[in-house]
Amino acid sequence: GVTALASTVLVDSFFWQRWLYPEGEVWYFNVALNQSSQWGTLPLAWYFYSALPRACLLALPWCLVALIFHVPAGKSRARPAPAAATEAAPPPIVAQGAAATASCATGACAGDDRTGPTAREFVA
């Protein structure tokens, strides 16, 4: 803030060849001396159909981005962790013989009483 104020005073004072605070000069001329009409007058509606749209033109694309990527309060775009990753791992199943090993590879182990998604269902 102080840097911006100092830079505007220094730059404008250099070009006007006298010390001045530009925003203060504008306020003094327009408000204190009531001379703003020397710059011209426009109807009140001009601010709504000309000045305001031009002033907001740069903000319009950012408003559209905000509408597209809006996240309601209390919500998150983060994916929830799979249930199996947050629970304790079930005990391993020990299969007997080659046939049991082959059937376990397909996810149908004999004596497997666990329910719920298999590891293959999480890899999608």
XYZ file of C-alpha atoms in Angstrom:
124
model
C 0.000 0.000 0.000
C 2.733 2.438 0.993
C 4.790 1.505 -2.070
C 1.817 2.109 -4.401
C 1.067 5.448 -2.751
C 4.697 6.548 -2.959
C 5.005 5.484 -6.595
C 1.854 7.341 -7.712
C 2.956 10.514 -5.893
C 6.494 10.344 -7.299
C 5.500 9.563 -10.898
C 2.702 12.150 -11.124
C 4.741 14.787 -9.309
C 7.544 14.240 -11.811
C 5.288 14.712 -14.839
C 3.297 17.640 -13.371
C 6.546 19.201 -12.113
C 5.095 19.887 -8.640
C 4.379 17.759 -5.599
C 0.862 16.348 -5.698
C -1.265 13.397 -4.657
C -3.284 12.599 -7.833
C -6.315 11.031 -6.138
C -6.451 13.955 -3.722
C -6.371 16.441 -6.627
C -9.290 14.623 -8.289
C -11.295 14.582 -5.063
C -10.606 18.269 -4.417
C -11.660 19.294 -7.954
C -14.767 17.085 -8.176
C -16.064 17.219 -4.594
C -14.664 20.205 -2.736
C -14.824 22.657 -5.652
C -17.901 20.940 -7.211
C -16.417 21.350 -10.694
C -16.999 17.804 -11.984
C -19.580 19.071 -14.507
C -16.713 20.665 -16.454
C -15.780 17.167 -17.596
C -19.288 16.678 -18.990
C -22.498 15.169 -17.741
C -24.380 12.057 -18.774
C -27.784 10.681 -17.769
C -27.886 8.323 -14.790
C -28.775 5.371 -17.057
C -25.387 5.752 -18.815
C -23.694 4.129 -15.826
C -25.850 1.005 -16.247
C -25.705 0.588 -20.028
C -22.133 1.744 -20.656
C -19.815 2.297 -17.691
C -20.781 -0.687 -15.536
C -20.613 -3.287 -18.349
C -17.178 -2.036 -19.401
C -15.968 -2.025 -15.815
C -17.136 -5.623 -15.303
C -15.888 -6.958 -18.633
C -12.632 -8.318 -17.224
C -14.419 -10.031 -14.328
C -16.957 -11.838 -16.556
C -14.712 -14.768 -17.588
C -13.776 -15.376 -13.948
C -17.447 -15.383 -12.955
C -18.116 -18.061 -15.564
C -15.197 -20.146 -14.265
C -16.595 -19.837 -10.732
C -20.040 -20.982 -11.895
C -18.604 -23.994 -13.732
C -16.329 -25.163 -10.913
C -18.614 -24.212 -8.013
C -18.321 -26.533 -5.005
C -21.205 -26.178 -2.533
C -20.294 -25.355 1.054
C -19.362 -28.422 3.068
C -18.680 -30.496 -0.039
C -15.332 -31.600 -1.411
C -14.171 -32.640 -4.860
C -11.720 -35.120 -3.315
C -12.517 -38.748 -3.991
C -13.304 -40.793 -0.896
C -10.873 -43.592 -0.115
C -12.098 -47.101 -0.914
C -13.588 -48.824 2.110
C -10.996 -51.632 2.002
C -8.136 -49.136 2.231
C -9.464 -47.679 5.490
C -10.429 -50.974 7.179
C -8.118 -53.530 8.709
C -6.905 -56.154 6.246
C -8.741 -59.503 6.507
C -6.739 -62.574 7.464
C -5.078 -64.372 4.548
C -6.768 -67.464 3.102
C -4.597 -70.525 2.821
C -5.678 -72.832 -0.005
C -4.677 -76.498 -0.284
C -3.492 -77.982 -3.592
C -3.265 -76.815 -7.189
C -7.037 -76.806 -7.780
C -7.605 -74.601 -4.781
C -4.837 -72.261 -5.915
C -6.418 -71.995 -9.384
C -9.844 -71.270 -7.945
C -8.380 -68.641 -5.598
C -6.865 -66.861 -8.597
C -10.391 -66.323 -9.916
C -11.573 -64.964 -6.566
C -13.552 -68.076 -5.562
C -11.462 -69.632 -2.790
C -12.918 -72.614 -1.023
C -13.855 -71.747 2.516
C -13.776 -68.000 1.809
C -16.639 -66.601 3.871
C -15.656 -62.955 3.402
C -18.211 -60.740 1.738
C -17.740 -57.455 -0.053
C -15.810 -56.310 -3.101
C -12.757 -58.181 -4.235
C -9.428 -56.566 -4.995
C -10.221 -56.696 -8.739
C -13.295 -54.502 -8.195
C -11.132 -51.724 -6.777
C -8.844 -51.676 -9.829
C -11.061 -49.829 -12.265
